[in-house]
Amino acid sequence: MREIELLAPAKNLECGKAAIDHGADAVYIGAYRFGARANAGNSIDDITNLCKYAHQYKAKIYVTLNTIVYEDEIPYMRKLIRELCDAGVDAILVQDMAVAQMIKGCGDRGPAIHASTQTDNRNAKKVQWLKEQGFSRVVLARELSVKEIASIHEAVPDVEIESFVHGALCVSYSGQCYASQYCFGRSANRGECAQFCRLKFNLLDSEGNTIIHQKHLLSLKDLCLYDHIEELLEAGVSSLKIEGRLKDVSYVKNVVAAYSMRLNDIISRHPNKYKRASEGLVDYDFTPNLRKTFNRGFTNYFLHGRNGSIASFETPKAIGEHVGRVKEVGNGYIIVSGTSRFSNGDGLCFINSKNELEGFRVNKAENNRLHVLHIPKGIRKGSALYRNLDQSFSRILSNKSATRKIPVTMEFGTTDNGFRLTANNVSVSVDCEKAPAKTHQRDNIVKQLTKLGTTSFICKDITIKDNADSFFIPNSLLAELRRKTVAALTEKGQNASYDSHAATRLHRFDKDGTTTGQDISIQDTTPSEYSKFPYLYNISNSMSRHFYKENGLDCMGESFEKDISSKKDDVLIMQCRYCLKHELGFCIKHGGRKPNWKEPLILEMNDNKHFRLEFNCKKCTMMIFTSFVR
């Protein structure tokens, strides 16, 4: 039976606990430095507290140290890794191979090492190579199809596969985007992405003719594989990852609840095939709805190959759920056709005649008559309306919206000097005179011992042995037994470290930390672009450089960030499976019409920066290069 993990994001301790409460089997969170979301850092104390909270449910905590590290930062990284070991984290997500070597140096007390999607994991050879370096899990590139995922699992079955199932999409392969650094001096590989791909561009042909004017040409819809979870499990995915370490707690609650309920449904139909990776039964106080929290519209991306539109040209902002069409525009009010219900303060939006997103707030809702302070200029009869802020739903999520309980089996019996309560292999006893009771005590014993109230536990069964219910036992003693048992269960859970990889460590390295038994060359695992642009290896410190040299890499260069002064014209800054020609309907290979423009195509920013597009139709990829239009 295979354990399946629902992995949730956490911006902070509050989000992390909410994720666990709403059904997550694991949480990934940033530390105070070196995470790929620089604005989502957390103290060691908060991470320690989150570990204790999660571990009582046998849920895991992973910390993202998935940036590249500069030479002068190595001592600080070593210190942070030691602190995370002491905090009890279960795994660390890594991009820089120097960080992996530091974690290995912790020996058996070190957490498992997971290869972040930032390490550009597109094929089975790369996964096999990472396994040889000591990684027990690999986060695959978002761009892979379910068939490609299955082939990787078949080729490397003893490496855990983690795959994104929901959230924002990067247009470039992760770890291979340098646009933010090039344009704004903010490195995505250092956790400071400026979201270049969400900007407006003009699309020009080689003669300077404008094909498209001011559209968000690189802005993708959000991933949603809610209806495809079973396919991913069949393909070998063991960890289903939700994106969103910058999202608020309402997003975490809603999305985690939706996917947890979906996963439970699948497991209920395959009880001998899958099981949840953590413990606890969740009782929800709301019905999750993925369209009611932040989204740019949904896509299944390349799960089944290249099909349909995956971009959102009009806006990179949240559109939300469709709630009807404008039936009438009056003096200070709008009447909406449809069956949706509205609340005061709802946020609505529509696409105006300029194909731009325009929004407004509802002052007062009277059924489908919406009173607004200012009628939007662009709204017209027939305009499709979307709700990107549902006040009623938000109010529900702002309160306690789920309760997670761990089922326990109790056994109550006697000892030589009193009584003992055992629950889930934890035993507590009290000394007490065993005086015969005048009336049978079973009902009262069950009532007092199972009164678990607001604790994290719920009694699913209780057995009374040794005729213990024939003795008189004061309620105060039963309450003491119950309290001590709950405390022991809580302490046992909080202090446990559930490292599922401990028995099958994949580390293959000598005492000096070097790897052994290499079967695959690093060059064999990467696309051809790496040899032409060696900065794609993201080597930014001497430890990483030494590691790659030991692994036979003969085309090393400085990372893009360390040597940007030499990066001027015709430099590769993005590798994309997304293709503008296909999105616009001009991909002949996939049934599109023949374009009448002359290539190369150019993306033009508002500040007059230009970027050349190169299409490799054989590989179905689009490359974006820096360019000067002369």
XYZ file of C-alpha atoms in Angstrom:
630
model
C 0.000 0.000 0.000
C 1.437 3.344 -1.046
C 1.355 6.406 1.204
C 0.023 9.527 -0.525
C 0.871 12.986 0.720
C -1.012 16.231 0.212
C 1.653 18.929 0.499
C 0.542 22.463 1.356
C 2.310 25.837 1.298
C 2.737 28.043 4.350
C 3.657 31.707 4.348
C 3.885 31.656 8.141
C 3.051 29.664 11.263
C -0.648 30.551 11.055
C -0.895 29.243 7.494
C 1.076 26.131 8.395
C -1.227 25.197 11.265
C -4.286 25.950 9.133
C -2.950 23.623 6.431
C -2.565 20.795 8.960
C -6.004 21.489 10.455
C -7.620 21.321 7.005
C -6.079 18.014 5.975
C -2.504 18.488 4.742
C -0.127 15.576 5.245
C 2.894 17.857 4.980
C 3.722 21.558 4.808
C 6.583 23.372 3.100
C 7.705 26.671 4.577
C 10.570 29.137 4.237
C 13.195 29.865 6.890
C 14.468 33.342 7.668
C 16.905 33.155 4.711
C 17.607 31.289 1.486
C 14.057 30.471 0.373
C 12.805 30.922 -3.210
C 10.187 33.334 -1.819
C 12.256 35.969 -0.036
C 9.128 37.642 1.353
C 7.945 34.464 3.087
C 10.580 33.933 5.777
C 10.025 32.479 9.245
C 11.946 32.256 12.520
C 13.402 29.021 13.850
C 11.039 29.264 16.828
C 8.017 29.338 14.522
C 9.348 26.419 12.479
C 9.989 24.444 15.691
C 6.441 25.115 16.852
C 5.052 24.084 13.486
C 7.051 20.837 13.583
C 5.628 19.989 17.012
C 2.106 20.804 15.872
C 2.396 18.758 12.677
C 4.176 15.777 14.185
C 1.323 14.991 16.557
C -0.638 14.114 13.382
C 2.396 12.350 11.864
C 2.454 15.152 9.312
C 5.816 16.414 8.056
C 7.458 19.808 7.760
C 9.770 20.632 4.863
C 11.861 23.796 4.723
C 12.763 25.492 1.450
C 16.452 26.397 1.200
C 16.135 26.398 -2.561
C 18.120 29.427 -3.649
C 21.645 29.574 -5.005
C 24.173 30.537 -2.330
C 27.019 33.025 -2.617
C 30.475 32.313 -1.215
C 30.201 34.635 1.781
C 26.840 33.084 2.735
C 28.108 29.514 3.204
C 28.821 29.881 6.974
C 25.307 31.282 7.502
C 23.793 28.414 5.523
C 25.676 25.873 7.668
C 24.355 27.559 10.802
C 20.788 27.583 9.488
C 20.939 23.887 8.567
C 22.081 23.021 12.103
C 19.227 25.086 13.523
C 16.716 23.295 11.283
C 18.073 19.916 12.404
C 17.465 20.959 16.014
C 13.988 22.231 15.102
C 13.007 18.741 13.930
C 12.254 19.394 10.254
C 11.718 16.297 8.153
C 13.273 17.432 4.882
C 14.967 20.367 3.189
C 14.283 21.386 -0.407
C 17.487 22.207 -2.236
C 18.557 23.875 -5.475
C 22.271 24.529 -4.862
C 24.342 21.321 -4.673
C 26.536 22.965 -2.029
C 23.526 22.970 0.305
C 22.974 19.251 -0.315
C 26.583 18.557 0.687
C 26.139 20.562 3.891
C 23.032 18.581 4.833
C 24.886 15.326 4.187
C 27.527 16.544 6.604
C 24.916 16.365 9.384
C 24.949 12.560 9.120
C 22.031 10.554 10.485
C 20.628 13.538 12.381
C 20.187 15.412 9.147
C 16.796 15.639 7.434
C 15.989 14.065 4.083
C 17.081 16.008 0.998
C 14.497 16.882 -1.653
C 15.438 18.252 -5.067
C 13.473 21.447 -5.614
C 11.810 22.022 -8.962
C 14.458 24.780 -9.239
C 16.985 22.039 -10.111
C 15.216 21.688 -13.494
C 13.965 18.100 -13.305
C 12.596 17.182 -16.731
C 13.715 13.603 -17.429
C 14.493 10.228 -15.894
C 18.252 10.619 -16.266
C 18.205 13.777 -14.168
C 16.119 12.032 -11.497
C 18.481 9.044 -11.511
C 21.476 11.372 -11.196
C 19.861 13.193 -8.277
C 19.212 9.857 -6.590
C 22.925 9.101 -6.862
C 23.661 12.411 -5.128
C 21.566 11.424 -2.110
C 18.175 12.956 -2.921
C 15.252 10.848 -1.745
C 12.615 12.941 -3.505
C 12.464 15.011 -6.684
C 9.983 17.791 -7.439
C 9.312 17.442 -11.157
C 8.994 20.310 -13.610
C 5.431 21.572 -13.871
C 5.527 21.187 -17.655
C 5.587 17.369 -17.710
C 2.680 15.299 -18.982
C 1.218 12.408 -17.028
C 2.876 10.019 -19.520
C 6.275 11.610 -18.929
C 5.786 11.406 -15.167
C 4.882 7.717 -15.452
C 7.975 6.985 -17.545
C 10.211 8.689 -14.972
C 8.650 6.693 -12.137
C 9.049 3.484 -14.097
C 12.729 4.228 -14.756
C 13.541 5.360 -11.178
C 10.878 3.737 -8.953
C 12.767 4.157 -5.662
C 12.769 7.950 -5.738
C 9.682 9.726 -4.441
C 7.992 11.931 -7.013
C 6.477 15.239 -5.978
C 4.291 16.999 -8.519
C 2.432 20.312 -8.514
C -1.341 20.032 -8.711
C -2.573 23.577 -8.065
C -1.519 27.209 -8.168
C 0.444 29.757 -10.168
C 2.561 28.699 -13.136
C 5.955 30.045 -14.176
C 6.213 30.426 -17.950
C 9.849 29.288 -17.871
C 11.205 26.009 -16.582
C 11.901 26.659 -12.901
C 15.483 27.572 -12.108
C 16.044 28.586 -15.723
C 14.535 32.086 -15.691
C 16.891 35.068 -15.655
C 14.514 37.732 -16.973
C 13.884 39.319 -13.577
C 17.620 39.542 -12.862
C 18.366 40.919 -16.337
C 15.625 43.577 -16.297
C 15.335 44.536 -12.643
C 18.373 43.174 -10.805
C 16.159 40.786 -8.838
C 17.084 37.123 -9.181
C 14.408 34.425 -9.236
C 17.144 32.013 -8.159
C 17.648 34.170 -5.084
C 13.973 34.349 -4.134
C 13.349 37.829 -5.534
C 11.377 37.260 -8.743
C 9.838 40.520 -10.028
C 7.273 38.636 -12.163
C 8.550 39.720 -15.569
C 6.129 37.220 -17.124
C 3.082 39.089 -15.760
C 3.936 42.326 -17.644
C 2.424 43.725 -20.831
C 4.301 43.310 -24.108
C 4.020 44.223 -27.753
C 4.688 41.397 -30.194
C 6.672 42.537 -33.240
C 7.873 40.753 -36.365
C 11.398 41.056 -37.761
C 10.455 44.149 -39.740
C 9.115 45.979 -36.692
C 5.426 45.489 -37.511
C 3.169 45.192 -34.463
C 1.330 41.873 -34.386
C -0.172 42.308 -30.915
C -0.270 45.486 -28.861
C 0.000 45.616 -25.070
C -1.052 42.164 -23.917
C 0.142 39.953 -21.074
C 1.645 37.538 -23.572
C 3.630 35.448 -21.083
C 1.074 35.361 -18.255
C -0.307 31.862 -17.737
C -3.513 30.741 -16.106
C -3.265 28.877 -12.816
C -2.784 25.129 -12.619
C -5.716 23.029 -11.404
C -5.469 19.226 -11.531
C -8.327 18.579 -9.114
C -10.047 16.297 -11.625
C -6.828 14.448 -12.513
C -5.471 13.361 -9.127
C -6.123 9.687 -9.733
C -4.162 9.806 -13.004
C -1.181 11.285 -11.165
C -1.328 8.602 -8.478
C -1.426 5.924 -11.173
C 1.617 7.557 -12.781
C 3.601 7.178 -9.554
C 3.250 10.565 -7.881
C 3.366 10.222 -4.095
C 3.279 13.894 -3.087
C 0.631 16.265 -4.474
C 1.929 19.805 -4.154
C -0.115 22.982 -3.851
C 1.686 26.187 -4.877
C 1.288 29.364 -2.817
C 3.852 30.338 -0.170
C 2.819 33.964 -0.612
C -0.913 33.258 -0.328
C -3.027 34.129 2.702
C -4.584 31.735 5.196
C -7.994 31.726 3.468
C -6.407 30.404 0.272
C -4.627 27.675 2.222
C -7.771 26.602 4.063
C -9.955 26.435 0.958
C -7.512 24.758 -1.422
C -6.162 22.244 1.100
C -9.706 21.273 2.134
C -10.775 20.782 -1.487
C -7.844 18.535 -2.393
C -7.903 16.653 0.916
C -11.548 15.743 0.429
C -10.826 14.737 -3.165
C -7.923 12.539 -2.068
C -10.005 10.901 0.652
C -12.648 10.041 -1.922
C -10.064 8.375 -4.174
C -8.535 6.423 -1.295
C -11.972 5.258 -0.144
C -12.389 3.640 -3.569
C -8.898 2.074 -3.444
C -8.419 1.163 0.251
C -5.897 -1.578 -0.499
C -3.854 0.564 -2.866
C -3.381 3.958 -1.208
C -3.457 5.494 2.243
C -2.902 8.984 3.645
C 0.613 9.749 4.863
C -0.583 11.319 8.122
C -3.222 10.697 10.779
C -6.336 12.539 11.790
C -9.970 12.949 10.825
C -11.023 16.419 9.660
C -14.472 17.876 10.244
C -15.121 20.885 7.979
C -17.464 23.778 8.735
C -17.683 24.865 5.094
C -17.809 23.511 1.560
C -14.565 24.288 -0.289
C -14.767 25.934 -3.705
C -11.563 26.430 -5.681
C -13.032 29.229 -7.798
C -13.705 31.366 -4.721
C -10.043 31.966 -3.932
C -7.317 33.634 -5.990
C -7.033 32.291 -9.529
C -6.314 33.593 -13.011
C -8.569 31.019 -14.587
C -7.568 27.364 -14.618
C -5.614 25.077 -16.926
C -4.330 21.501 -16.718
C -1.230 22.812 -18.546
C 0.573 19.976 -20.403
C -0.874 17.087 -18.407
C -2.262 15.513 -21.590
C 0.077 17.191 -24.030
C -0.351 20.452 -25.865
C -4.021 21.373 -26.158
C -6.185 24.413 -25.575
C -5.355 27.880 -24.330
C -3.135 28.126 -21.254
C -2.435 31.877 -21.171
C -4.371 34.822 -19.764
C -3.564 37.697 -22.134
C -6.043 40.192 -20.660
C -4.853 40.237 -17.057
C -2.440 38.589 -14.618
C -4.817 39.365 -11.762
C -7.441 37.157 -10.143
C -10.605 36.804 -12.197
C -12.543 34.547 -9.864
C -15.802 32.724 -10.513
C -18.310 33.597 -13.222
C -21.479 34.922 -11.543
C -23.665 35.978 -14.462
C -24.116 38.724 -17.064
C -25.197 42.336 -16.791
C -28.934 42.532 -17.486
C -29.387 46.249 -16.875
C -27.283 49.282 -15.966
C -29.201 51.951 -14.074
C -28.525 55.081 -12.060
C -26.245 53.780 -9.302
C -27.161 50.129 -9.714
C -26.538 47.066 -11.877
C -28.941 44.146 -12.324
C -27.347 40.768 -12.928
C -28.957 37.823 -14.708
C -28.296 34.391 -13.264
C -28.742 32.502 -10.009
C -25.732 33.738 -8.011
C -26.255 35.282 -4.593
C -24.378 38.444 -3.635
C -23.313 40.148 -0.416
C -22.457 43.683 0.557
C -18.766 44.289 -0.141
C -18.373 41.649 -2.872
C -15.643 42.409 -5.405
C -16.761 41.998 -9.035
C -14.867 42.428 -12.296
C -15.321 42.221 -16.064
C -13.309 42.523 -19.277
C -13.973 45.941 -20.817
C -13.943 47.013 -24.465
C -10.156 47.494 -24.283
C -9.837 43.839 -23.251
C -8.622 44.906 -19.823
C -9.847 43.735 -16.434
C -11.959 46.355 -14.665
C -13.347 45.931 -11.163
C -15.778 47.443 -8.678
C -17.211 46.821 -5.211
C -20.837 46.183 -4.277
C -22.089 48.699 -1.715
C -25.417 46.993 -1.150
C -26.851 43.808 -2.604
C -30.612 43.362 -2.952
C -30.879 39.931 -4.548
C -29.576 40.494 -8.099
C -29.787 44.308 -7.905
C -26.344 45.578 -6.966
C -25.940 49.142 -5.744
C -22.501 50.641 -6.414
C -20.922 53.972 -5.528
C -19.666 54.600 -9.078
C -20.864 52.737 -12.171
C -17.750 51.497 -14.040
C -17.388 53.361 -17.345
C -16.649 50.214 -19.317
C -19.567 48.083 -18.161
C -22.293 47.299 -20.672
C -25.463 45.232 -20.918
C -24.360 41.666 -21.609
C -20.941 42.027 -19.946
C -19.827 38.791 -18.261
C -19.293 39.329 -14.528
C -16.810 37.539 -12.292
C -16.495 37.621 -8.505
C -12.939 37.779 -7.206
C -13.929 38.625 -3.631
C -16.785 36.722 -2.006
C -17.464 38.415 1.315
C -19.745 35.676 2.633
C -17.163 32.979 1.877
C -14.354 35.116 3.290
C -16.216 35.571 6.567
C -16.581 31.815 6.955
C -12.860 31.266 6.375
C -11.876 34.084 8.720
C -13.189 31.993 11.611
C -12.326 28.478 12.709
C -13.391 26.390 9.730
C -12.092 22.869 10.426
C -11.215 20.563 13.304
C -8.726 17.719 13.003
C -8.785 14.873 15.487
C -6.545 11.833 15.931
C -8.506 8.637 16.584
C -7.322 6.765 19.679
C -8.157 3.327 21.015
C -8.310 3.205 24.803
C -7.846 0.314 27.188
C -8.681 0.773 30.877
C -7.572 -1.797 33.449
C -6.149 -2.378 36.892
C -2.615 -2.432 38.290
C -1.382 -3.837 41.600
C -1.835 -0.428 43.230
C -4.538 1.223 41.176
C -5.585 1.695 37.569
C -4.010 2.154 34.139
C -5.200 3.868 30.939
C -3.510 2.952 27.674
C -4.151 4.863 24.466
C -2.280 4.305 21.184
C 0.646 2.602 22.962
C 0.916 5.283 25.639
C 0.202 4.112 29.217
C -0.490 6.171 32.323
C -1.319 4.796 35.779
C -2.543 6.201 39.095
C -2.439 4.743 42.584
C -5.851 4.284 44.154
C -7.543 2.011 46.652
C -9.667 -0.499 44.763
C -12.916 -0.457 46.690
C -15.833 -2.468 45.284
C -18.512 -0.289 43.706
C -22.150 -0.440 44.764
C -23.265 -0.009 41.153
C -21.664 -0.902 37.865
C -19.162 1.803 36.785
C -18.746 1.123 33.059
C -20.945 3.922 31.729
C -19.321 6.533 33.946
C -15.795 5.315 33.144
C -16.483 5.542 29.409
C -18.071 8.983 29.788
C -15.179 10.446 31.800
C -12.290 8.936 29.845
C -13.658 9.772 26.400
C -14.413 13.403 27.300
C -11.566 14.684 25.100
C -13.170 18.056 24.310
C -10.877 20.536 22.527
C -7.832 18.260 22.531
C -6.393 16.845 19.288
C -7.858 13.407 20.001
C -11.118 11.554 19.665
C -11.845 8.116 21.114
C -12.958 5.606 18.504
C -13.069 2.613 20.869
C -12.557 1.796 24.555
C -12.049 -1.564 26.216
C -12.370 -2.234 29.931
C -10.448 -5.234 31.209
C -9.624 -6.903 34.561
C -13.184 -6.167 35.779
C -11.970 -2.618 36.403
C -15.534 -1.340 36.151
C -16.463 -3.292 39.292
C -14.480 -0.865 41.464
C -15.428 2.606 42.644
C -13.230 5.225 40.942
C -13.700 8.938 41.702
C -14.354 11.149 38.718
C -11.359 13.282 39.725
C -9.085 10.254 39.333
C -10.551 9.379 35.938
C -10.081 12.985 34.846
C -6.461 12.886 36.035
C -5.843 9.709 34.050
C -7.398 11.294 30.974
C -5.350 14.518 31.287
C -2.075 12.667 31.818
C -2.772 10.393 28.862
C -3.574 13.325 26.572
C -0.391 15.085 27.707
C 1.693 11.959 27.055
C 0.137 11.437 23.613
C 0.733 15.080 22.714
C 4.342 15.046 23.886
C 5.056 11.810 22.065
C 3.654 13.211 18.835
C 5.296 16.618 19.062
C 8.746 15.228 19.805
C 8.619 12.606 17.077
C 10.383 13.073 13.750
C 8.613 11.195 11.023
C 11.433 10.763 8.524
C 9.970 8.236 6.115
C 13.340 7.949 4.416
C 15.330 6.856 7.479
C 15.162 3.148 6.669
C 16.002 3.599 3.009
C 18.519 6.432 2.901
C 19.623 7.005 -0.657
C 22.879 8.739 0.317
C 25.745 7.157 -1.591
C 28.776 9.025 -0.322
C 32.014 8.308 1.481
C 32.983 9.668 4.886
C 34.478 12.744 3.239
C 31.079 13.574 1.733
C 31.895 12.790 -1.885
C 29.452 10.731 -3.876
C 30.241 7.233 -5.105
C 29.053 4.902 -7.798
C 28.129 7.529 -10.384
C 26.286 5.899 -13.296
C 25.229 8.992 -15.222
C 27.195 12.049 -16.272
C 25.633 15.377 -15.337
C 25.909 16.451 -18.989
C 23.647 13.548 -19.966
C 20.842 14.879 -17.789
C 20.521 18.399 -19.191
C 19.225 19.920 -22.447
C 21.744 20.976 -25.085
C 21.377 24.641 -24.112
C 23.421 24.000 -20.953
C 26.627 23.431 -22.945
C 26.197 26.708 -24.852
C 25.110 28.672 -21.782
C 26.869 27.032 -18.795
C 25.430 29.612 -16.386
C 22.300 27.450 -16.547
C 23.958 25.181 -13.960
C 23.568 28.087 -11.483
C 27.011 27.666 -9.897
C 27.615 30.530 -7.485
C 30.116 29.252 -4.879
C 33.287 27.174 -4.588
C 31.578 24.209 -2.911
C 29.149 23.861 -5.776
C 31.957 24.308 -8.299
C 34.005 21.572 -6.611
C 30.974 19.271 -6.531
C 30.332 19.604 -10.261
C 34.039 19.186 -11.049
C 34.062 15.940 -9.074
C 31.037 14.861 -11.077
C 32.851 15.383 -14.364
C 31.348 18.694 -15.494
C 33.738 20.240 -18.006
C 31.786 23.332 -19.130
C 31.326 25.268 -15.894
C 30.631 28.969 -15.828
C 29.640 31.517 -13.246
C 25.963 31.841 -12.448
C 24.051 34.468 -14.411
C 23.767 36.567 -11.248
C 27.519 36.502 -10.580
C 28.541 37.410 -14.126
C 25.688 39.566 -15.403
C 28.062 42.297 -16.604
C 28.991 40.069 -19.548
C 25.365 39.251 -20.371
C 24.365 41.804 -22.977
C 23.013 40.748 -26.358
C 21.548 37.414 -27.475
C 21.610 35.744 -24.054
C 19.117 32.999 -23.184
C 16.940 34.152 -20.281
C 13.981 31.750 -20.515
C 13.287 28.199 -21.686
C 9.588 27.530 -22.135
C 7.381 24.666 -23.139
C 4.686 27.295 -23.527
C 4.676 28.562 -27.108
C 3.218 31.862 -28.291
C 2.778 30.575 -31.836
C 0.626 27.733 -30.568
C -1.296 29.993 -28.190
C -2.094 32.352 -31.085
C -3.186 29.507 -33.379
C -0.154 29.609 -35.697
C 1.451 26.254 -34.875
C 1.311 24.267 -38.110
C 2.623 21.158 -36.311
C -0.530 21.102 -34.161
C -3.078 22.064 -36.825
C -2.705 25.846 -36.735
C -2.739 28.194 -39.721
C 0.380 29.467 -41.449
C 1.439 32.912 -40.161
C 2.080 35.831 -42.510
C 4.730 37.471 -40.334
C 8.495 37.274 -40.772
C 10.535 35.794 -37.951
C 12.273 36.241 -35.603
C 9.465 37.569 -33.448
C 10.299 40.182 -30.824
C 8.737 40.936 -27.443
C 8.853 44.642 -26.650
C 8.540 46.037 -23.123
C 7.219 49.502 -22.324
C 10.746 50.654 -21.424
C 11.921 49.697 -24.935
C 13.733 46.506 -23.898
C 13.439 43.842 -26.582
C 13.581 40.057 -26.479
C 13.997 37.680 -29.410
C 11.843 34.540 -29.577
C 13.303 31.351 -30.976
C 11.016 28.411 -31.706
C 12.322 24.856 -31.779
C 9.387 23.023 -33.335
C 11.168 19.672 -33.206
C 11.403 19.897 -29.390
C 8.211 21.968 -29.030
C 9.963 24.693 -27.042
C 10.178 28.480 -27.117
C 13.383 30.233 -26.087
C 13.552 33.885 -25.072
C 16.797 35.789 -25.681
C 17.917 39.300 -24.899
C 18.024 41.384 -28.051
C 18.735 44.863 -29.363
C 16.490 46.030 -32.189
C 18.665 47.977 -34.627
